[in-house]
Coordinates of C-alpha atoms and ligand atoms in Angstrom, one line a residue:
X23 CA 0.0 0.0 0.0
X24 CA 1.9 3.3 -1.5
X25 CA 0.8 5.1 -3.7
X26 CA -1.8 8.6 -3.9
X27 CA -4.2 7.9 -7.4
X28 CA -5.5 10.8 -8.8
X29 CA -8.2 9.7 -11.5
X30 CA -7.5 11.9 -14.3
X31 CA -10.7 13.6 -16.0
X32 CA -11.1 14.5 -19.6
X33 CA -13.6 15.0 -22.1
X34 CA -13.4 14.9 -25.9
X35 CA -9.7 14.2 -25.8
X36 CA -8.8 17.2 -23.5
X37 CA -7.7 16.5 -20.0
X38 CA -10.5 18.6 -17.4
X39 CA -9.4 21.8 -14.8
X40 CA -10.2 19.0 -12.0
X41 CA -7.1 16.7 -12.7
X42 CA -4.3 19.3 -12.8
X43 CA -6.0 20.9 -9.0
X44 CA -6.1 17.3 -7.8
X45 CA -2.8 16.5 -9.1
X46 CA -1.5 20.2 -7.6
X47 CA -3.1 18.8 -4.1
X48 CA -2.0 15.1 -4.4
X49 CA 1.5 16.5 -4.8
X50 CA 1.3 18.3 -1.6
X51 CA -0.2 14.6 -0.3
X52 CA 2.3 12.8 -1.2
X53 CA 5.0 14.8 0.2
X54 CA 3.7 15.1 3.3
X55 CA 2.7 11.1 3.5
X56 CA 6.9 10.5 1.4
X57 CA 4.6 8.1 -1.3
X58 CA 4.4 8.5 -5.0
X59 CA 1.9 10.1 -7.1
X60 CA 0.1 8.3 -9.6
X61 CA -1.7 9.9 -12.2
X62 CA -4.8 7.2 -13.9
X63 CA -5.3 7.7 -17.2
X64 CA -8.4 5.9 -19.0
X65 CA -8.7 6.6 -22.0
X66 CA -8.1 5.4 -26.1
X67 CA -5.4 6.9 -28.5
X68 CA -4.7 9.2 -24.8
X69 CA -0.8 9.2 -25.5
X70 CA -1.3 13.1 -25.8
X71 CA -2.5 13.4 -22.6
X72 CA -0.4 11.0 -21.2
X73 CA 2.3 13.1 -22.1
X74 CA 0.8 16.1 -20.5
X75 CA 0.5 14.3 -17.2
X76 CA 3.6 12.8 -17.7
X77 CA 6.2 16.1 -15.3
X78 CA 3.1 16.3 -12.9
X79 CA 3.4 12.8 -11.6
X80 CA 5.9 9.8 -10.3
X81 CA 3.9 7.6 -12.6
X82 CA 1.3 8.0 -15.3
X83 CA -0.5 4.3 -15.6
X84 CA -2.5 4.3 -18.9
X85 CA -4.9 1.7 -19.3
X86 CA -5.3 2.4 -23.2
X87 CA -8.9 0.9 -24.9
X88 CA -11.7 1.9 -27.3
X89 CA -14.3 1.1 -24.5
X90 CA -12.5 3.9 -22.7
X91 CA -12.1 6.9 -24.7
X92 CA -15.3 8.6 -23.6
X93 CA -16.1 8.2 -20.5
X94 CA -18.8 4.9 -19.5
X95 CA -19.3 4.2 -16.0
X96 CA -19.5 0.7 -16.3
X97 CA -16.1 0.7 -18.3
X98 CA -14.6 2.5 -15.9
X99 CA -15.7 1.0 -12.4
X100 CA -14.4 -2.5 -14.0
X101 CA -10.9 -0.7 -15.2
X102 CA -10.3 0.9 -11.6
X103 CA -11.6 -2.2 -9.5
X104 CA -8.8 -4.5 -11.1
X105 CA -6.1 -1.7 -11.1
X106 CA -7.0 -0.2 -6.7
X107 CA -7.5 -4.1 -5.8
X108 CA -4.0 -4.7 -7.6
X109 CA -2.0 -2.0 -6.7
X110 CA -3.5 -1.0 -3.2
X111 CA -3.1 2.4 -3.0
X112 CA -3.3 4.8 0.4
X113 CA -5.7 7.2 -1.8
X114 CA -7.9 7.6 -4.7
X115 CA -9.0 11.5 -5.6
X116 CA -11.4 11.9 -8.4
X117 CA -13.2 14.9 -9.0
X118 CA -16.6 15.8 -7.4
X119 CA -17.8 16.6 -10.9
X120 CA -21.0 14.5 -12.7
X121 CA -18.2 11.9 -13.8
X122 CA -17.1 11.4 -10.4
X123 CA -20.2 11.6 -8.5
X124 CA -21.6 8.8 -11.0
X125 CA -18.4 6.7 -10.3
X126 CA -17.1 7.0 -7.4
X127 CA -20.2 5.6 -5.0
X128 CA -20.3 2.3 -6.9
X129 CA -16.2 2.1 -6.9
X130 CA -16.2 2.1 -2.9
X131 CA -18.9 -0.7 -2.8
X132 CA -17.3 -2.5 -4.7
X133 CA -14.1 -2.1 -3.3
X134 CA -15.4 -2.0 0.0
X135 CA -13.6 1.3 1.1
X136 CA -14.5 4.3 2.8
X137 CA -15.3 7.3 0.9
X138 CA -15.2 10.9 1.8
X139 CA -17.1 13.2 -0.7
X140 CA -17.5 16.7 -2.2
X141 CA -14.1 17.2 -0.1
X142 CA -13.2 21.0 0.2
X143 CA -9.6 20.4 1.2
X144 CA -7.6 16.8 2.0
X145 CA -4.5 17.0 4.1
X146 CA -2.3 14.9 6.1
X147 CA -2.3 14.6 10.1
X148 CA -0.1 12.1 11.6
X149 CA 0.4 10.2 8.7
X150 CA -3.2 9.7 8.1
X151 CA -5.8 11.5 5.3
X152 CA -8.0 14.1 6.8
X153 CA -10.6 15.4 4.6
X154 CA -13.2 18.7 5.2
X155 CA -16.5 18.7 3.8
X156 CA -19.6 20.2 4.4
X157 CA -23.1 19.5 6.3
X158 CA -26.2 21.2 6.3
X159 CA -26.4 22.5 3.0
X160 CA -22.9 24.2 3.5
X161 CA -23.7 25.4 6.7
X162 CA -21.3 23.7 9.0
X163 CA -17.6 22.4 8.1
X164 CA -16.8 18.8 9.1
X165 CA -13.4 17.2 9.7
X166 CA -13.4 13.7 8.6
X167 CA -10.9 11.4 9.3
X168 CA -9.8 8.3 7.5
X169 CA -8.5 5.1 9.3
X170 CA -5.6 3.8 7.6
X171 CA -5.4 0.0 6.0
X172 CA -7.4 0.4 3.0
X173 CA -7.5 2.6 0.2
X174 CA -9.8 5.6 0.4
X175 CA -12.0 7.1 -2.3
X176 CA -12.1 11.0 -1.7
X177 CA -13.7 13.0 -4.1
X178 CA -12.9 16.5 -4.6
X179 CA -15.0 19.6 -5.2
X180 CA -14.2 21.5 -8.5
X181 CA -12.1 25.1 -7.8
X182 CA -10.9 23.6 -4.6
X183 CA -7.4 23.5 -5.8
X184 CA -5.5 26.3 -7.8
X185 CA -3.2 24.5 -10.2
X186 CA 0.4 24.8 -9.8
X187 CA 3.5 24.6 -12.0
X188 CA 5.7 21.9 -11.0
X189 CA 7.8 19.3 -12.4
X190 CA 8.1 16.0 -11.9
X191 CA 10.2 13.3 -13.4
X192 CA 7.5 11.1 -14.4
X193 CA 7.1 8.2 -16.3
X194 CA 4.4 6.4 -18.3
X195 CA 3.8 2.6 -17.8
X196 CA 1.0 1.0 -19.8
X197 CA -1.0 -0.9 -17.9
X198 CA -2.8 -3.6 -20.0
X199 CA -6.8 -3.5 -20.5
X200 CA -8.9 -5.5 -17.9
X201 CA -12.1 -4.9 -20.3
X202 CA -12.4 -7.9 -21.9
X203 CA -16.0 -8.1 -22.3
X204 CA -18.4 -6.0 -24.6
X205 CA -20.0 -3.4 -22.1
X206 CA -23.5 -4.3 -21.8
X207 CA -25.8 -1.7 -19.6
X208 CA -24.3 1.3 -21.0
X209 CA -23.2 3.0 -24.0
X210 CA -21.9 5.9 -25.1
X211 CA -23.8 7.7 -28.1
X212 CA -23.3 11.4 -28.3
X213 CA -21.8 14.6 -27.1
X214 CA -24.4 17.0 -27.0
X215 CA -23.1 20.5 -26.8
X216 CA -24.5 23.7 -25.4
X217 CA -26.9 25.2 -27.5
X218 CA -25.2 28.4 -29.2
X219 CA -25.4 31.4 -27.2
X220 CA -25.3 29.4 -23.4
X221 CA -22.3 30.0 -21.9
X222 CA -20.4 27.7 -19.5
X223 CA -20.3 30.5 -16.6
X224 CA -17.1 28.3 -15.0
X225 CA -15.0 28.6 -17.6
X226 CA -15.2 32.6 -18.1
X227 CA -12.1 34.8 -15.9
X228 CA -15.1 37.7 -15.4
X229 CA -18.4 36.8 -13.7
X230 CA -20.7 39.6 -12.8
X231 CA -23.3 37.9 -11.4
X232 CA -27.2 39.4 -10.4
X233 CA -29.3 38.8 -7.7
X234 CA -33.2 39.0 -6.8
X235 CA -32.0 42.9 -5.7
X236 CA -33.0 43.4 -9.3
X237 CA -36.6 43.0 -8.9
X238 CA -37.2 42.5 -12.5
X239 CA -36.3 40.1 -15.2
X240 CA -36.7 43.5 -17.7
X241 CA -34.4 45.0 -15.4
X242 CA -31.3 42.0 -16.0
X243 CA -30.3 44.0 -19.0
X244 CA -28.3 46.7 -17.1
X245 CA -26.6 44.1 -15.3
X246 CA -25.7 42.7 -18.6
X247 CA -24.7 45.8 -20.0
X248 CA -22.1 46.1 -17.5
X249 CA -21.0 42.1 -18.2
X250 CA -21.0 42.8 -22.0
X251 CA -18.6 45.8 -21.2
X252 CA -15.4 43.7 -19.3
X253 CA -16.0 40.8 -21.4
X254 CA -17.6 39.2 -18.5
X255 CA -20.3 36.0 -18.7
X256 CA -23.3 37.2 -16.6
X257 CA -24.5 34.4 -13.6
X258 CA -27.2 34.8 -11.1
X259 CA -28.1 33.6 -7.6
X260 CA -30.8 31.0 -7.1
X261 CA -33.7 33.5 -7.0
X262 CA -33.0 34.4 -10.0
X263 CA -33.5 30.7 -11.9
X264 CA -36.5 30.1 -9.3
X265 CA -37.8 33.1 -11.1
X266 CA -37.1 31.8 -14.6
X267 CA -35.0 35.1 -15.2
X268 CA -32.2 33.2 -16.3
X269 CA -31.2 29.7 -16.7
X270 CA -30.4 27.0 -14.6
X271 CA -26.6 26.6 -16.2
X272 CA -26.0 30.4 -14.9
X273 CA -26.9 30.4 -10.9
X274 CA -23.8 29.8 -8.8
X275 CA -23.6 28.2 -5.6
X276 CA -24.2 24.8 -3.8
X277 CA -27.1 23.8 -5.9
X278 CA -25.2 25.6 -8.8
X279 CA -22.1 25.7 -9.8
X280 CA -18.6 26.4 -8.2
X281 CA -16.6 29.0 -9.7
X282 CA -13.5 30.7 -9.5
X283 CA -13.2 33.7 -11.7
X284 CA -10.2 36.6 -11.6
X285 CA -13.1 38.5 -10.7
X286 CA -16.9 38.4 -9.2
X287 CA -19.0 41.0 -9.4
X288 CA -22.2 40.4 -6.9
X289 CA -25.1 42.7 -7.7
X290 CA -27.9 42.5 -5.4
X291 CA -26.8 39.5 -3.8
X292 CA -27.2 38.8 -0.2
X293 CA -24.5 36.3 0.5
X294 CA -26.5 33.5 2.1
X295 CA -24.0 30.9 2.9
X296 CA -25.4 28.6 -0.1
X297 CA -24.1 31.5 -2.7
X298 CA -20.8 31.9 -1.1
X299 CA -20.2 28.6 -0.9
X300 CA -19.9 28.4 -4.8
X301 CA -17.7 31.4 -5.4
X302 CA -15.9 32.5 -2.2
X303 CA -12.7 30.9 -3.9
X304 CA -12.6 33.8 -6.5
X305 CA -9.5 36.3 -7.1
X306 CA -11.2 39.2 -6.7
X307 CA -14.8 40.2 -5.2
X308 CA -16.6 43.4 -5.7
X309 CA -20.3 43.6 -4.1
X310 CA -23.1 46.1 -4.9
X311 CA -25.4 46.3 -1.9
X312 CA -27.8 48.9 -0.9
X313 CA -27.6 47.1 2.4
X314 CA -24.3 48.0 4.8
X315 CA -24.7 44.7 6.8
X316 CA -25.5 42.4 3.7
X317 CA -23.2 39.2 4.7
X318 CA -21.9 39.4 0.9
X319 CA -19.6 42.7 2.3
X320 CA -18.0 39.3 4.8
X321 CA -16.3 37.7 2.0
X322 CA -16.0 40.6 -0.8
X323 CA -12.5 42.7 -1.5
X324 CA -14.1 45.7 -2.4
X325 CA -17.8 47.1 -0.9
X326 CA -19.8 49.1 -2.7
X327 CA -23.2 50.4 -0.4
X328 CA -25.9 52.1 -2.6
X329 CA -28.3 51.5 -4.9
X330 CA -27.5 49.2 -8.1
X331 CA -30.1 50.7 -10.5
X332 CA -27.4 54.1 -10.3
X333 CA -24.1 52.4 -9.4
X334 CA -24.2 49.8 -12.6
X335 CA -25.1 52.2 -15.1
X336 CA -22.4 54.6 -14.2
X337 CA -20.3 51.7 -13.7
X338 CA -20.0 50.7 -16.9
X339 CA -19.6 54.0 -18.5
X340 CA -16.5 54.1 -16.7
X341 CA -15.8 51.1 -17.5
X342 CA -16.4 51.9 -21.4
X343 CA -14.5 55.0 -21.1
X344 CA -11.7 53.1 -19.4
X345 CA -11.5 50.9 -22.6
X346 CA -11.9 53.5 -25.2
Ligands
FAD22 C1 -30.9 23.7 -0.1 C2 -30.7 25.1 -0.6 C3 -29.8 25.3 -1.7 C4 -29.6 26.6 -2.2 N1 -28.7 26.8 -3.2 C5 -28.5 28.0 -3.6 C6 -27.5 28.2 -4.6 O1 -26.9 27.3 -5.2 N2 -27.3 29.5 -5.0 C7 -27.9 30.6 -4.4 O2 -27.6 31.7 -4.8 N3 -28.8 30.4 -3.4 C8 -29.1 29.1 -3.0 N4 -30.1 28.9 -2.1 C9 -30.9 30.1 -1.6 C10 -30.2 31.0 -0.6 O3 -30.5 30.5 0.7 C11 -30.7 32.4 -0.7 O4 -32.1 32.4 -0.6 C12 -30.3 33.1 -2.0 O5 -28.9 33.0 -2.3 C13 -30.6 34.6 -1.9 O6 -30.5 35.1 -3.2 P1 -30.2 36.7 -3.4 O7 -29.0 37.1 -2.6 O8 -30.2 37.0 -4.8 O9 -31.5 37.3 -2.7 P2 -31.8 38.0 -1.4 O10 -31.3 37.2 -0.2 O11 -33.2 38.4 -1.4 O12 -30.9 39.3 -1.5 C14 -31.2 40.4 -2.3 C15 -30.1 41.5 -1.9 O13 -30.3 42.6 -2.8 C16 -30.1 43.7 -2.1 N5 -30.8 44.8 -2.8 C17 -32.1 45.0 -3.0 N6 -32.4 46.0 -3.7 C18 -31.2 46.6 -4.0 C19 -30.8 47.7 -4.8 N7 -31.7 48.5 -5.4 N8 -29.5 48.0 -4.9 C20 -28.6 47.2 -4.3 N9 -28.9 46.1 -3.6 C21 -30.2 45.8 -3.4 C22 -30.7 43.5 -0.7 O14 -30.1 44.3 0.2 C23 -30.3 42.0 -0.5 O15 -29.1 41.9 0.2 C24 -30.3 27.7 -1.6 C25 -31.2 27.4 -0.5 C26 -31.4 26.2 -0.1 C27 -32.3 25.9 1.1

């Protein structure tokens, strides 16, 4: 029993955010713990990404097969069952993403081994894995802490992490394909992609994002005026999808999405605990409150108190007249 696994994620031949802040984490894991860090590839024709992984890890074990190269749960939970009951490892991280959170369940029955999920952080206290996660809707932080002897599954919440460069001399070893068998109870038939014009609001470095402070759907446009001019994608709090104002894809926080943009913009958001918990993580946070004691003002850089229907209209004229 050695080694830390980090289950690396990709989609349409492109490895995902999640692996490289898992990897940045498992490296500080397997310092602290003085074991190797393996990086599992899945995956078919995946020597590109191999090769990528290749200076972030001790190892890189590629499992290489055509049942693998998008991702099947059923594929999968066979592939990692025969290579964690073979090679025993202290740890398995795999991202708290739909991916993981379809996988990684079924993996520790199978495997019989604990699992600690939607992990915030993972460290290392006298030699043993401690993970935090939340309770109560995000209300309360618990400390979980895994007995050693058996290999843990710990999945990780996306944004957790913020990559790292680093370089390790790692080497690729092909591990040969347990997948013998056609898979029978699932099968993968399409990518379907986001209808043009949706925007994946994790993936953009600007996120000014509206609250129910707007009081109107009519009235989303200023916001979006002022997202239109920094190049920002516009994303709401739940209120606002309750409402139908704006998708579902947009609203960040623990029934949303976690993000971690250079910069969030809150306008007319309170801050309730479920909203911070999805983008608390981000470089820079500017809130537009008309209320001085709005919990938002807790975890923002920069406050603004007044009303939004005057500060983002004159907001983005400066903005504008910044960019001229
Ligand atoms: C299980 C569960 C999961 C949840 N998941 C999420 C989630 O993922 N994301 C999420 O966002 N919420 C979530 N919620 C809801 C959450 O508890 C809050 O109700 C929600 O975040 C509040 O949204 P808000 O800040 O837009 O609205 P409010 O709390 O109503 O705040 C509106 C703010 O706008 C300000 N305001 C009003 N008018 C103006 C003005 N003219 N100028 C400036 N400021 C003004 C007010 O001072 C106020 O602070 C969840 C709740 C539960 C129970």
């Amino acid at each position: 029993m050695d080694d830390i696994f980090i289950l690396a994620e990709h989609r349409q031949g492109e490895l995902r955010d999640i692996t490289f802040e898992m990897l940045t984490k498992g490296k500080t894991l397997s310092e602290e713990m003085g074991k190797p860090l393996v990086a599992l590839l899945l995956g078919h024709n995946a020597g590109k990404m191999a090769d990528q992984l290749k200076d972030r890890a001790n190892r890189v074990m590629l499992v290489e097969d055509p049942k693998l190269e998008n991702y099947n749960s059923e594929a999968y939970h066979k592939a990692l069952v025969n290579l964690i009951e073979q090679e025993n490892p202290l740890a398995v991280l795999i991202g708290h993403t739909a991916f993981g959170m379809d996988l990684a369940p079924s993996l520790a029955t199978a495997i019989n081994a604990p699992i600690a999920t939607d992990c915030l952080d993972v460290m290392v206290v006298n030699a043993r894995f401690k993970a935090i996660r939340q309770v109560y809707g995000g209300k309360l932080n618990v400390e979980v802490h895994l007995k050693p002897g058996q290999p843990h599954l710990i999945t990780v919440r996306p944004a957790s992490f913020s990559p790292e460069d680093y370089s390790l001399p790692g080497e690729i070893v092909n591990v040969a394909s347990p997948l013998t068998e056609e898979i029978a109870s699932k099968r993968f038939l399409e990518y379907v992609e986001a209808a043009a014009g949706e925007v994946d609001i994790t993936q953009s470095p600007i996120l000014v994002s509206v609250g129910r402070g707007i009081k109107d759907q009519e009235n989303i446009t200023i916001v979006q005026d002022l997202a239109d001019s920094l190049g920002a994608a516009l994303s709401c709090s739940r209120p606002v999808v309750d409402k139908k104002w704006l998708p579902k894809e947009r609203q960040v926080g623990t029934s949303g999405k976690t993000v971690k943009p250079k910069v969030y913009i809150a306008v007319g958001i309170s801050g309730a605990f479920q909203h911070v918990a999805g983008m608390k993580t981000s470089g820079t946070i500017i809130a537009i409150n008309k209320d001085p004691k709005a919990p938002i003002f807790n975890v923002a850089d920069y406050g603004i108190v007044g009303d939004l229907f005057k500060i983002v209209p004159s907001l983005k004229e400066k903005v504008k007249e910044a960019f001229a």
